[in-house]
């Protein structure tokens, strides 16, 4: 009894001495996390419980695994395929945007002609072009490209990836350009004396120096491409072969309204890849996303 | 022109010239390095952009080519199209609330998490987390909460879903704030951490209270972050599509308010408009649902001009601020 009182007193003292701002921040944190709680908890319930009692904890965790199995095997969502497509599209787009933009930015910085500067302005002018003005002609253009080239463009990986390179180029070239300007020429000249060709100078000397800005762009472009909905909606289309996670989810919710628990299980599955990545690379993600905004 | 410039540069590039051979070799590499980014950019952005701008002056009905030039007719129609005008007004209202609420919440959170708290890093990560999930998924998530959870937690006023009545716009603002505030917060946190410690200490010695300190030291020093965040939230508000799509589907449908009906001389007996039908969504809707391609392009061009003006305004303000500091 004495011991229990002591513990109680200790907890009470701890709470009393706590900074009131700490309590405020903690309350707000709970408020911010509440929607996540609701989703996760209800993803692990049978449909009846989701409708009648959304706040309680799930009674039986096997329901969650049953829901998961249903989602994984459901042909309308086809989660494994959507995950595969999203992964392929995001990874390849990120690598290619980074590489091609860095190459272009490097020759644009190192060639000091008026022509080179005009090209630079022409590329960063793309920053103010909203997707809305491009989308309808783009759909037509992809169909026309299919006719001209003899192979399919709409609803293919390569069309989506090339589109992302095009739309990612302005910001990426702009950020690389600013960064490369601050690299002294000495390093490159030294490499030339050692007998490097121009591509060798870029790939062996310049590219490694660009690592910090490369990471920033991986984060910035990665968050955008992974979560993008409008471009896949147009280039891939509803129910397309190369459907991505957001597209597949929108389709699934539209077709599958009565089973709310399954909708929420699918939602957990759609959000989980980024959340897991965030837990491991939190520092890079926050830094990358905010430093990109300020520049 | 080009030749002139490279002649001027010649002495500097003596090493390069020796190892790359003639200048033509440099030019070849210049273009070889540019092509990988220029081809996708021209193909997927510039060509559709030029086509899109051109089609806004035609009667385009889809397909490439096969159009008739009709001049400014689409733009004249825009001025008398009550759906577009209403959408414009709603976007303005949404953008205003969006900018005010997000920046207020984000700055308050930033002040909170820059205090010496025990779990500061966890708070920051927690507030930032909603930003990781895409707008589409977030819209569906909150639609579930608004439609099915709020009513059961004892919020009697929400027995009808707020997405079905006048509260729809405010619901959208709340959801986007939840998504975006943590991100803007990090921008303010970076700015707040750059405030020199001794300045704050000096003010404490001089006996300034917390409010005076906030007004005379913190706010002026955080001003550049304010400009950045204002424009960021403003532009994202205008571009808002995903969350509208999934949260409200632009609904609910209402009758056009009387003052606008009189003002625009609308003749339809029951002119229907959508409470959260923002510009970006409206363009999509006119293009894909109504298949009114040329008219959608005219709206898109207007939208582009608006965003271009906002972006140039941002550059202008940032430059001005740099001079002042």
Coordinates of C-alpha atoms in Angstrom, one line a residue:
Chain A
X1 CA 0.0 0.0 0.0
X2 CA 2.8 2.4 1.0
X3 CA 4.6 1.5 -2.2
X4 CA 1.6 2.1 -4.4
X5 CA 1.1 5.6 -2.8
X6 CA 4.7 6.4 -3.5
X7 CA 4.3 5.5 -7.1
X8 CA 1.1 7.5 -7.3
X9 CA 2.8 10.5 -5.7
X10 CA 5.7 10.3 -8.1
X11 CA 3.4 10.2 -11.2
X12 CA 1.4 13.1 -9.8
X13 CA 4.6 15.1 -9.2
X14 CA 5.9 14.3 -12.6
X15 CA 2.7 15.6 -14.3
X16 CA 2.6 18.7 -12.1
X17 CA 6.1 19.6 -12.9
X18 CA 5.6 19.0 -16.6
X19 CA 5.7 22.0 -18.9
X20 CA 2.2 23.1 -19.8
X21 CA 3.3 23.4 -23.4
X22 CA 4.4 19.8 -23.3
X23 CA 0.9 18.8 -22.4
X24 CA -0.5 21.0 -25.1
X25 CA 1.8 19.6 -27.8
X26 CA 1.1 16.1 -26.7
X27 CA -2.7 16.7 -26.9
X28 CA -2.3 18.2 -30.4
X29 CA -0.1 15.2 -31.4
X30 CA -2.9 12.8 -30.3
X31 CA -5.4 14.9 -32.3
X32 CA -3.2 14.7 -35.4
X33 CA -2.7 11.0 -35.1
X34 CA -6.4 10.3 -34.4
X35 CA -7.3 9.8 -38.1
X36 CA -4.5 7.2 -38.5
X37 CA -5.8 5.4 -35.3
X38 CA -9.3 5.3 -36.7
X39 CA -8.2 3.8 -40.0
X40 CA -5.8 1.2 -38.6
X41 CA -8.3 0.1 -35.9
X42 CA -11.1 -0.3 -38.3
X43 CA -9.0 -2.0 -40.9
X44 CA -8.8 -4.9 -38.4
X45 CA -12.6 -5.3 -37.8
X46 CA -15.4 -7.1 -39.5
X47 CA -17.7 -4.8 -41.5
X48 CA -20.5 -4.8 -38.8
X49 CA -18.2 -3.4 -36.1
X50 CA -16.9 -0.7 -38.4
X51 CA -20.4 0.7 -38.9
X52 CA -21.6 0.3 -35.3
X53 CA -18.6 1.1 -33.2
X54 CA -15.7 2.8 -35.1
X55 CA -13.8 3.9 -32.0
X56 CA -13.2 0.7 -30.1
X57 CA -10.1 -1.5 -30.5
X58 CA -10.5 -4.6 -32.6
X59 CA -11.5 -7.7 -30.7
X60 CA -9.8 -10.2 -32.9
X61 CA -6.6 -9.7 -34.8
X62 CA -7.1 -12.6 -37.2
X63 CA -9.9 -10.5 -38.8
X64 CA -7.1 -8.1 -39.9
X65 CA -5.2 -10.9 -41.6
X66 CA -8.3 -12.1 -43.2
X67 CA -9.0 -8.6 -44.5
X68 CA -5.4 -8.4 -45.8
X69 CA -5.8 -11.7 -47.6
X70 CA -9.0 -10.6 -49.2
X71 CA -7.3 -7.3 -50.4
X72 CA -4.2 -9.1 -51.7
X73 CA -6.3 -11.5 -53.7
X74 CA -9.0 -9.1 -54.8
X75 CA -8.9 -8.7 -58.6
X76 CA -10.5 -5.3 -58.6
X77 CA -7.8 -3.7 -56.5
X78 CA -5.0 -6.1 -57.6
X79 CA -2.7 -4.7 -54.9
X80 CA 0.4 -6.7 -55.8
X81 CA 0.3 -5.4 -59.4
X82 CA -0.4 -1.8 -58.3
X83 CA 2.5 -1.9 -55.8
X84 CA 4.8 -3.3 -58.6
X85 CA 3.8 -0.7 -61.1
X86 CA 4.1 2.2 -58.6
X87 CA 7.6 0.9 -57.5
X88 CA 8.8 0.5 -61.1
X89 CA 7.5 3.8 -62.3
X90 CA 8.7 5.8 -59.2
X91 CA 12.2 4.2 -59.1
X92 CA 12.9 4.5 -62.8
X93 CA 11.5 8.0 -63.1
X94 CA 13.6 9.1 -60.1
X95 CA 16.8 7.7 -61.4
X96 CA 16.3 9.0 -64.9
X97 CA 15.1 12.5 -63.8
X98 CA 18.1 12.8 -61.6
X99 CA 20.6 11.6 -64.2
X100 CA 19.3 13.5 -67.2
X101 CA 18.7 16.7 -65.3
X102 CA 22.2 16.6 -63.8
X103 CA 23.7 16.0 -67.2
X104 CA 21.8 18.9 -68.8
X105 CA 22.4 21.3 -65.8
X106 CA 26.2 20.5 -66.0
X107 CA 26.7 21.4 -69.6
X108 CA 24.4 24.4 -69.2
X109 CA 26.5 25.8 -66.4
X110 CA 29.8 25.0 -68.0
X111 CA 29.0 26.4 -71.5
X112 CA 28.7 30.1 -71.0
X113 CA 27.0 31.2 -74.2
X114 CA 23.8 33.1 -74.7
X115 CA 22.3 30.0 -76.4
X116 CA 23.0 27.9 -73.3
X117 CA 21.4 30.4 -71.0
X118 CA 18.3 30.6 -73.3
X119 CA 17.9 26.8 -73.1
X120 CA 18.2 27.1 -69.3
X121 CA 15.4 29.7 -69.2
X122 CA 13.3 27.6 -71.6
X123 CA 13.5 24.6 -69.3
X124 CA 12.8 26.4 -66.0
X125 CA 9.8 28.2 -67.7
X126 CA 8.2 24.8 -67.3
X127 CA 7.9 25.5 -63.6
X128 CA 4.8 27.6 -64.2
X129 CA 3.0 25.2 -66.6
X130 CA 0.1 23.5 -64.7
X131 CA -0.8 20.0 -65.7
X132 CA -4.4 21.1 -66.5
X133 CA -3.3 22.9 -69.6
X134 CA -1.3 20.0 -70.9
X135 CA -3.5 17.0 -70.0
X136 CA -6.1 16.9 -72.8
X137 CA -3.6 17.4 -75.7
X138 CA -1.3 14.9 -74.0
X139 CA -3.9 12.1 -74.1
X140 CA -4.4 12.8 -77.8
X141 CA -0.7 13.0 -78.4
X142 CA -0.1 9.6 -76.8
X143 CA -2.7 8.0 -79.0
X144 CA -1.2 9.7 -82.1
X145 CA 2.3 8.5 -81.0
X146 CA 0.9 5.0 -80.9
X147 CA -0.2 5.3 -84.5
X148 CA 3.0 6.9 -85.7
X149 CA 5.5 4.6 -83.9
X150 CA 3.6 1.4 -84.3
X151 CA 3.7 0.5 -80.6
X152 CA 1.5 1.4 -77.7
X153 CA 2.0 4.6 -75.6
X154 CA -1.1 5.1 -73.6
X155 CA -1.2 2.9 -70.5
X156 CA 2.5 1.9 -70.7
X157 CA 5.4 2.2 -68.3
X158 CA 7.6 4.1 -70.7
X159 CA 5.0 6.8 -71.5
X160 CA 4.4 7.5 -67.8
X161 CA 8.2 7.5 -67.1
X162 CA 9.0 9.8 -70.0
X163 CA 6.1 12.1 -68.9
X164 CA 7.6 12.3 -65.4
X165 CA 11.0 13.1 -66.8
X166 CA 9.5 15.9 -68.8
X167 CA 7.5 17.3 -65.9
X168 CA 10.2 16.8 -63.3
X169 CA 12.9 18.4 -65.5
X170 CA 12.3 22.1 -64.7
X171 CA 12.7 21.9 -60.9
X172 CA 15.5 19.4 -61.1
X173 CA 17.5 21.3 -63.7
X174 CA 17.0 24.5 -61.7
X175 CA 18.2 22.9 -58.4
X176 CA 21.2 21.2 -60.1
X177 CA 22.1 24.3 -62.0
X178 CA 22.3 26.4 -58.8
X179 CA 24.3 23.7 -57.1
X180 CA 26.8 23.1 -59.9
X181 CA 27.5 26.9 -60.2
X182 CA 29.0 26.7 -56.7
X183 CA 31.4 23.9 -57.6
X184 CA 34.9 25.3 -58.5
X185 CA 36.3 24.4 -61.9
X186 CA 39.6 23.3 -60.4
X187 CA 38.4 19.8 -59.7
X188 CA 37.2 19.3 -63.2
X189 CA 40.4 20.7 -64.7
X190 CA 42.5 18.5 -62.5
X191 CA 40.5 15.5 -63.9
X192 CA 41.1 16.7 -67.4
X193 CA 44.8 16.9 -66.8
X194 CA 44.7 13.3 -65.6
X195 CA 43.3 12.4 -69.0
X196 CA 39.5 12.1 -68.4
X197 CA 37.2 12.6 -71.3
X198 CA 34.2 14.9 -71.0
X199 CA 31.7 12.2 -70.0
X200 CA 34.3 10.7 -67.6
X201 CA 34.6 14.1 -65.9
X202 CA 30.9 14.2 -65.4
X203 CA 30.3 10.6 -64.2
X204 CA 33.4 10.1 -62.1
X205 CA 34.0 13.6 -60.7
X206 CA 30.9 15.8 -60.9
X207 CA 28.1 13.3 -60.2
X208 CA 29.6 12.2 -56.8
X209 CA 29.8 15.8 -55.8
X210 CA 26.1 16.2 -56.6
X211 CA 25.0 13.6 -54.0
X212 CA 23.3 16.0 -51.5
X213 CA 21.2 17.7 -54.1
X214 CA 20.5 14.4 -55.7
X215 CA 19.1 13.1 -52.4
X216 CA 16.9 16.2 -52.0
X217 CA 15.5 15.7 -55.5
X218 CA 14.9 11.9 -54.8
X219 CA 12.7 13.0 -51.9
X220 CA 10.9 15.9 -53.6
X221 CA 10.2 14.0 -56.8
X222 CA 9.6 10.7 -55.1
X223 CA 6.8 12.1 -52.8
X224 CA 5.2 13.7 -55.8
X225 CA 5.4 10.8 -58.2
X226 CA 4.4 8.1 -55.7
X227 CA 1.3 10.0 -54.6
X228 CA 0.4 11.5 -58.0
X229 CA -3.1 10.8 -59.2
X230 CA -4.0 13.1 -62.1
X231 CA -1.2 12.1 -64.5
X232 CA -1.7 8.4 -64.1
X233 CA -5.5 8.9 -64.4
X234 CA -4.9 10.4 -67.8
X235 CA -1.9 8.5 -69.2
X236 CA -2.9 5.1 -67.7
X237 CA -6.6 5.5 -67.3
X238 CA -9.1 3.8 -65.0
X239 CA -8.6 0.1 -64.9
X240 CA -5.4 0.3 -67.0
X241 CA -2.8 -2.4 -67.1
X242 CA 0.0 -0.2 -65.5
X243 CA -2.3 1.2 -62.8
X244 CA -0.5 2.8 -59.8
X245 CA -1.5 2.6 -56.1
X246 CA -3.5 5.9 -56.0
X247 CA -5.3 5.0 -59.2
X248 CA -6.1 1.5 -58.1
X249 CA -7.4 2.7 -54.8
X250 CA -9.7 5.3 -56.4
X251 CA -11.0 2.6 -58.6
X252 CA -11.5 0.1 -55.8
X253 CA -13.4 2.6 -53.6
X254 CA -15.7 3.5 -56.4
X255 CA -16.5 -0.2 -57.2
X256 CA -16.6 -1.6 -53.7
X257 CA -18.7 0.7 -51.5
X258 CA -20.5 -1.6 -49.1
X259 CA -17.4 -3.2 -47.4
X260 CA -16.0 -0.3 -45.4
X261 CA -13.5 -2.5 -43.5
X262 CA -11.9 -3.7 -46.7
X263 CA -11.7 -0.1 -48.0
X264 CA -9.8 0.8 -44.9
X265 CA -7.6 -2.2 -45.1
X266 CA -6.7 -1.2 -48.6
X267 CA -6.1 2.4 -47.4
X268 CA -3.6 1.1 -44.8
X269 CA -1.8 -0.9 -47.5
X270 CA -1.7 2.2 -49.8
X271 CA -0.2 4.5 -47.2
X272 CA 2.1 2.0 -45.5
X273 CA 5.1 2.0 -48.0
X274 CA 5.7 5.7 -47.5
X275 CA 5.2 5.6 -43.8
X276 CA 7.8 2.8 -43.4
X277 CA 10.2 4.7 -45.6
X278 CA 9.7 7.8 -43.5
X279 CA 10.5 5.9 -40.2
X280 CA 13.9 5.0 -41.7
X281 CA 14.8 8.1 -43.6
X282 CA 12.9 10.8 -41.6
X283 CA 15.8 13.2 -41.4
X284 CA 16.4 13.1 -45.2
X285 CA 12.7 13.4 -46.0
X286 CA 12.0 16.4 -43.8
X287 CA 15.2 18.2 -44.9
X288 CA 14.7 17.3 -48.6
X289 CA 11.1 18.5 -48.7
X290 CA 11.6 21.7 -46.9
X291 CA 14.9 22.8 -48.4
X292 CA 13.4 22.2 -51.9
X293 CA 10.5 24.6 -51.0
X294 CA 12.7 27.4 -49.9
X295 CA 14.8 27.5 -53.0
Chain B
X1 CA 26.7 35.2 -81.3
X2 CA 27.8 31.9 -80.0
X3 CA 31.1 32.1 -81.8
X4 CA 31.8 35.5 -80.2
X5 CA 31.2 34.2 -76.7
X6 CA 33.3 31.2 -77.1
X7 CA 36.2 33.2 -78.5
X8 CA 36.1 35.4 -75.4
X9 CA 36.2 32.3 -73.2
X10 CA 39.0 30.7 -75.1
X11 CA 41.9 31.6 -72.8
X12 CA 40.1 30.1 -69.8
X13 CA 39.3 26.9 -71.6
X14 CA 42.9 26.1 -72.7
X15 CA 43.0 22.9 -70.8
X16 CA 39.7 21.7 -72.1
X17 CA 40.6 22.6 -75.7
X18 CA 43.8 20.7 -75.6
X19 CA 42.1 17.5 -74.3
X20 CA 38.8 17.6 -76.1
X21 CA 40.4 18.6 -79.4
X22 CA 38.4 21.1 -81.5
X23 CA 35.5 23.2 -80.2
X24 CA 33.1 21.2 -82.3
X25 CA 33.7 18.3 -80.0
X26 CA 32.5 20.4 -77.1
X27 CA 29.4 21.3 -79.0
X28 CA 28.7 17.7 -79.7
X29 CA 28.9 16.8 -76.0
X30 CA 26.8 19.9 -75.2
X31 CA 23.9 18.5 -77.3
X32 CA 24.5 14.9 -76.4
X33 CA 24.1 15.8 -72.7
X34 CA 21.0 18.0 -73.3
X35 CA 19.1 15.6 -75.5
X36 CA 18.0 13.0 -72.7
X37 CA 16.2 15.7 -70.9
X38 CA 15.1 17.9 -73.8
X39 CA 13.3 15.1 -75.7
X40 CA 10.9 14.2 -72.8
X41 CA 10.4 17.8 -71.9
X42 CA 9.5 18.8 -75.5
X43 CA 7.4 15.7 -76.1
X44 CA 5.4 15.6 -72.9
X45 CA 5.3 19.3 -71.8
X46 CA 6.1 21.8 -74.5
X47 CA 4.3 20.2 -77.5
X48 CA 1.1 19.5 -75.5
X49 CA 1.3 23.0 -74.0
X50 CA 1.5 24.7 -77.4
X51 CA -1.3 22.5 -78.8
X52 CA -3.4 23.2 -75.7
X53 CA -3.0 26.9 -76.0
X54 CA -3.8 26.7 -79.7
X55 CA -6.9 24.6 -79.2
X56 CA -8.4 27.2 -76.8
X57 CA -8.9 29.3 -80.0
X58 CA -10.6 26.6 -81.9
X59 CA -13.6 24.3 -81.8
X60 CA -11.5 21.3 -81.0
X61 CA -13.4 18.1 -80.2
X62 CA -10.5 15.7 -79.6
X63 CA -8.1 14.1 -81.9
X64 CA -5.0 15.8 -83.3
X65 CA -5.7 18.4 -86.0
X66 CA -9.1 18.7 -87.6
X67 CA -10.1 21.9 -86.0
X68 CA -11.5 25.3 -87.0
X69 CA -10.1 28.6 -85.8
X70 CA -12.8 30.5 -83.9
X71 CA -10.7 33.2 -82.3
X72 CA -11.8 34.4 -78.9
X73 CA -15.2 32.8 -78.9
X74 CA -14.3 30.3 -76.2
X75 CA -13.0 33.1 -74.0
X76 CA -16.2 35.2 -74.6
X77 CA -18.2 32.2 -73.5
X78 CA -16.1 31.9 -70.3
X79 CA -17.2 35.4 -69.2
X80 CA -20.9 34.4 -69.4
X81 CA -20.5 30.9 -68.1
X82 CA -21.9 30.9 -64.6
X83 CA -20.4 27.5 -63.7
X84 CA -16.9 28.9 -64.5
X85 CA -17.5 32.2 -62.7
X86 CA -18.9 30.5 -59.6
X87 CA -16.0 28.0 -59.6
X88 CA -13.6 31.0 -59.8
X89 CA -15.3 32.7 -56.8
X90 CA -15.3 29.4 -54.8
X91 CA -11.6 28.9 -55.6
X92 CA -10.9 32.4 -54.3
X93 CA -12.8 31.8 -51.1
X94 CA -11.1 28.4 -50.6
X95 CA -7.6 29.9 -51.3
X96 CA -8.2 32.7 -48.8
X97 CA -9.2 30.4 -46.0
X98 CA -6.6 27.8 -46.9
X99 CA -3.8 30.4 -46.7
X100 CA -5.0 31.9 -43.5
X101 CA -5.8 28.7 -41.6
X102 CA -2.8 26.7 -42.7
X103 CA -0.3 29.5 -42.0
X104 CA -1.9 30.2 -38.6
X105 CA -1.9 26.6 -37.5
X106 CA 1.6 25.9 -39.0
X107 CA 3.2 29.0 -37.3
X108 CA 1.6 28.2 -33.9
X109 CA 2.8 24.6 -34.2
X110 CA 6.3 25.9 -35.1
X111 CA 6.4 28.2 -32.0
X112 CA 5.3 25.2 -29.9
X113 CA 7.9 22.7 -31.2
X114 CA 10.8 25.1 -31.0
X115 CA 10.4 25.4 -27.3
X116 CA 12.5 23.1 -25.2
X117 CA 10.1 20.2 -24.9
X118 CA 11.0 16.6 -24.0
X119 CA 9.5 14.9 -27.1
X120 CA 10.1 17.8 -29.6
X121 CA 11.3 15.5 -32.4
X122 CA 8.3 13.1 -32.0
X123 CA 5.9 16.1 -32.2
X124 CA 7.6 17.4 -35.4
X125 CA 7.5 14.0 -37.0
X126 CA 3.9 13.5 -35.9
X127 CA 2.7 16.8 -37.3
X128 CA 4.6 16.2 -40.5
X129 CA 3.4 12.7 -41.1
X130 CA 0.0 13.4 -42.8
X131 CA 2.0 15.2 -45.6
X132 CA 3.5 11.9 -46.6
X133 CA 0.2 10.5 -47.8
X134 CA -1.2 11.6 -51.2
X135 CA -4.1 14.0 -51.4
X136 CA -6.3 11.4 -53.0
X137 CA -5.9 8.8 -50.2
X138 CA -6.3 11.5 -47.6
X139 CA -9.6 12.6 -49.1
X140 CA -10.9 9.1 -48.9
X141 CA -9.7 8.7 -45.4
X142 CA -11.5 11.8 -44.2
X143 CA -14.6 11.1 -46.2
X144 CA -14.9 8.0 -44.0
X145 CA -14.3 10.0 -40.9
X146 CA -16.8 12.8 -41.8
X147 CA -19.5 10.5 -43.0
X148 CA -19.4 7.6 -40.5
X149 CA -17.3 8.4 -37.5
X150 CA -18.2 12.0 -36.4
X151 CA -21.8 11.1 -36.0
X152 CA -21.1 8.2 -33.7
X153 CA -18.6 10.0 -31.4
X154 CA -21.4 12.2 -30.1
X155 CA -21.1 15.3 -32.3
X156 CA -24.9 15.7 -32.6
X157 CA -24.5 18.4 -35.2
X158 CA -22.8 16.0 -37.5
X159 CA -25.7 13.6 -37.6
X160 CA -25.8 14.6 -41.3
X161 CA -22.3 14.5 -42.9
X162 CA -20.7 17.9 -43.2
X163 CA -19.7 17.0 -46.7
X164 CA -23.3 17.2 -47.8
X165 CA -24.1 20.8 -46.8
X166 CA -22.6 24.3 -46.4
X167 CA -19.8 22.9 -44.2
X168 CA -18.2 21.1 -47.2
X169 CA -15.8 23.9 -48.0
X170 CA -14.7 24.2 -44.3
X171 CA -14.3 20.4 -44.2
X172 CA -12.0 20.6 -47.2
X173 CA -10.0 23.4 -45.5
X174 CA -9.7 21.3 -42.3
X175 CA -8.5 18.2 -44.2
X176 CA -5.9 20.1 -46.3
X177 CA -4.7 21.9 -43.1
X178 CA -4.2 18.5 -41.5
X179 CA -2.3 17.4 -44.5
X180 CA -0.2 20.5 -45.1
X181 CA 0.3 22.3 -41.8
X182 CA 3.2 20.0 -40.7
X183 CA 5.0 20.7 -43.9
X184 CA 4.7 24.5 -43.6
X185 CA 5.5 24.2 -39.9
X186 CA 9.0 22.8 -40.9
X187 CA 9.6 25.9 -43.0
X188 CA 8.8 28.1 -40.0
X189 CA 10.8 25.9 -37.7
X190 CA 13.9 26.4 -39.9
X191 CA 13.3 30.2 -39.8
X192 CA 12.8 30.3 -36.1
X193 CA 15.9 28.4 -35.4
X194 CA 17.9 30.9 -37.3
X195 CA 17.0 33.7 -34.9
X196 CA 20.2 34.6 -33.0
X197 CA 20.1 33.5 -29.4
X198 CA 21.7 36.7 -28.1
X199 CA 19.0 38.9 -29.6
X200 CA 16.4 37.0 -27.6
X201 CA 18.5 37.2 -24.5
X202 CA 19.1 40.9 -24.9
X203 CA 15.4 41.5 -25.1
X204 CA 14.8 39.5 -22.0
X205 CA 17.4 41.6 -20.1
X206 CA 15.6 44.7 -21.3
X207 CA 12.4 43.3 -19.8
X208 CA 10.4 42.6 -23.0
X209 CA 7.5 40.2 -22.4
X210 CA 6.7 37.2 -24.6
X211 CA 4.2 39.1 -26.7
X212 CA 6.6 42.0 -27.3
X213 CA 9.3 39.6 -28.2
X214 CA 7.1 37.9 -30.7
X215 CA 6.0 41.2 -32.4
X216 CA 9.4 43.0 -32.4
X217 CA 11.9 40.2 -32.9
X218 CA 10.4 37.0 -34.0
X219 CA 7.9 38.2 -36.6
X220 CA 10.2 40.5 -38.5
X221 CA 12.9 37.9 -38.7
X222 CA 10.5 35.2 -39.8
X223 CA 9.0 37.4 -42.5
X224 CA 10.8 35.8 -45.5
X225 CA 9.5 32.4 -44.4
X226 CA 6.0 34.0 -44.3
X227 CA 6.3 35.1 -47.9
X228 CA 7.5 31.7 -49.0
X229 CA 4.7 29.9 -47.1
X230 CA 2.0 32.3 -48.3
X231 CA 2.8 31.7 -51.9
X232 CA 3.2 27.9 -51.4
X233 CA -0.2 27.6 -49.8
X234 CA -1.8 30.0 -52.3
X235 CA -0.5 28.1 -55.3
X236 CA -1.3 24.7 -53.9
X237 CA -4.8 26.0 -53.1
X238 CA -5.4 27.0 -56.7
X239 CA -4.0 23.7 -57.9
X240 CA -6.1 21.6 -55.5
X241 CA -7.5 18.6 -57.3
X242 CA -6.8 15.2 -55.7
X243 CA -8.5 15.9 -52.3
X244 CA -11.5 17.6 -54.0
X245 CA -11.9 14.5 -56.2
X246 CA -11.9 12.0 -53.3
X247 CA -13.3 14.0 -50.4
X248 CA -16.4 15.8 -51.9
X249 CA -16.3 15.0 -55.7
X250 CA -16.9 18.8 -56.0
X251 CA -20.3 18.5 -54.2
X252 CA -22.7 19.2 -52.9
X253 CA -24.8 20.5 -55.8
X254 CA -26.6 23.8 -55.0
X255 CA -28.6 26.4 -56.8
X256 CA -26.6 29.4 -58.0
X257 CA -27.0 32.2 -55.4
X258 CA -29.6 34.9 -56.5
X259 CA -27.1 37.9 -56.5
X260 CA -24.9 36.1 -59.0
X261 CA -27.9 35.0 -61.0
X262 CA -29.0 38.6 -61.4
X263 CA -25.5 39.9 -61.9
X264 CA -24.8 37.4 -64.7
X265 CA -28.3 37.4 -66.2
X266 CA -28.6 33.7 -66.1
X267 CA -31.6 32.5 -68.0
X268 CA -31.7 28.8 -66.9
X269 CA -34.6 28.2 -64.4
X270 CA -32.5 26.1 -62.0
X271 CA -28.8 26.9 -62.6
X272 CA -26.9 24.2 -60.6
X273 CA -23.4 24.8 -59.3
X274 CA -21.1 22.8 -57.0
X275 CA -20.0 24.2 -53.6
X276 CA -16.5 22.7 -53.8
X277 CA -16.1 22.7 -57.6
X278 CA -12.7 24.4 -57.6
X279 CA -11.0 25.6 -60.9
X280 CA -8.7 22.6 -61.3
X281 CA -11.6 20.2 -60.8
X282 CA -13.9 22.2 -63.1
X283 CA -11.4 22.0 -66.0
X284 CA -11.2 18.2 -65.6
X285 CA -14.9 18.0 -65.4
X286 CA -15.6 20.1 -68.4
X287 CA -13.0 18.2 -70.4
X288 CA -13.6 14.6 -69.4
X289 CA -17.2 14.5 -68.2
X290 CA -18.8 16.9 -70.6
X291 CA -16.3 16.2 -73.4
X292 CA -16.2 20.0 -74.1
X293 CA -12.5 19.9 -75.0
X294 CA -11.9 23.4 -76.5
X295 CA -13.8 25.1 -73.7
X296 CA -11.8 23.2 -71.1
X297 CA -8.6 24.4 -72.8
X298 CA -9.8 28.0 -72.6
X299 CA -10.4 27.5 -68.9
X300 CA -7.0 25.9 -68.6
X301 CA -5.2 28.8 -70.3
X302 CA -6.9 31.2 -68.0
X303 CA -5.8 29.1 -65.1
X304 CA -2.2 29.0 -66.4
X305 CA -2.1 32.8 -66.7
X306 CA -3.4 33.2 -63.2
X307 CA -0.8 30.8 -61.8
X308 CA 2.0 32.4 -63.9
X309 CA 1.1 35.8 -62.4
X310 CA 1.1 34.3 -58.9
X311 CA 4.5 32.7 -59.5
X312 CA 6.0 35.9 -60.9
X313 CA 4.6 37.8 -57.9
X314 CA 6.4 35.4 -55.7
X315 CA 9.7 35.9 -57.4
X316 CA 9.2 39.7 -57.3
X317 CA 8.4 39.7 -53.6
X318 CA 11.3 37.4 -52.7
X319 CA 13.8 39.6 -54.7
X320 CA 12.4 42.8 -53.0
X321 CA 12.9 41.2 -49.6
X322 CA 16.4 40.2 -50.4
X323 CA 17.3 43.9 -51.2
X324 CA 15.7 45.1 -47.9
X325 CA 17.7 42.7 -45.7

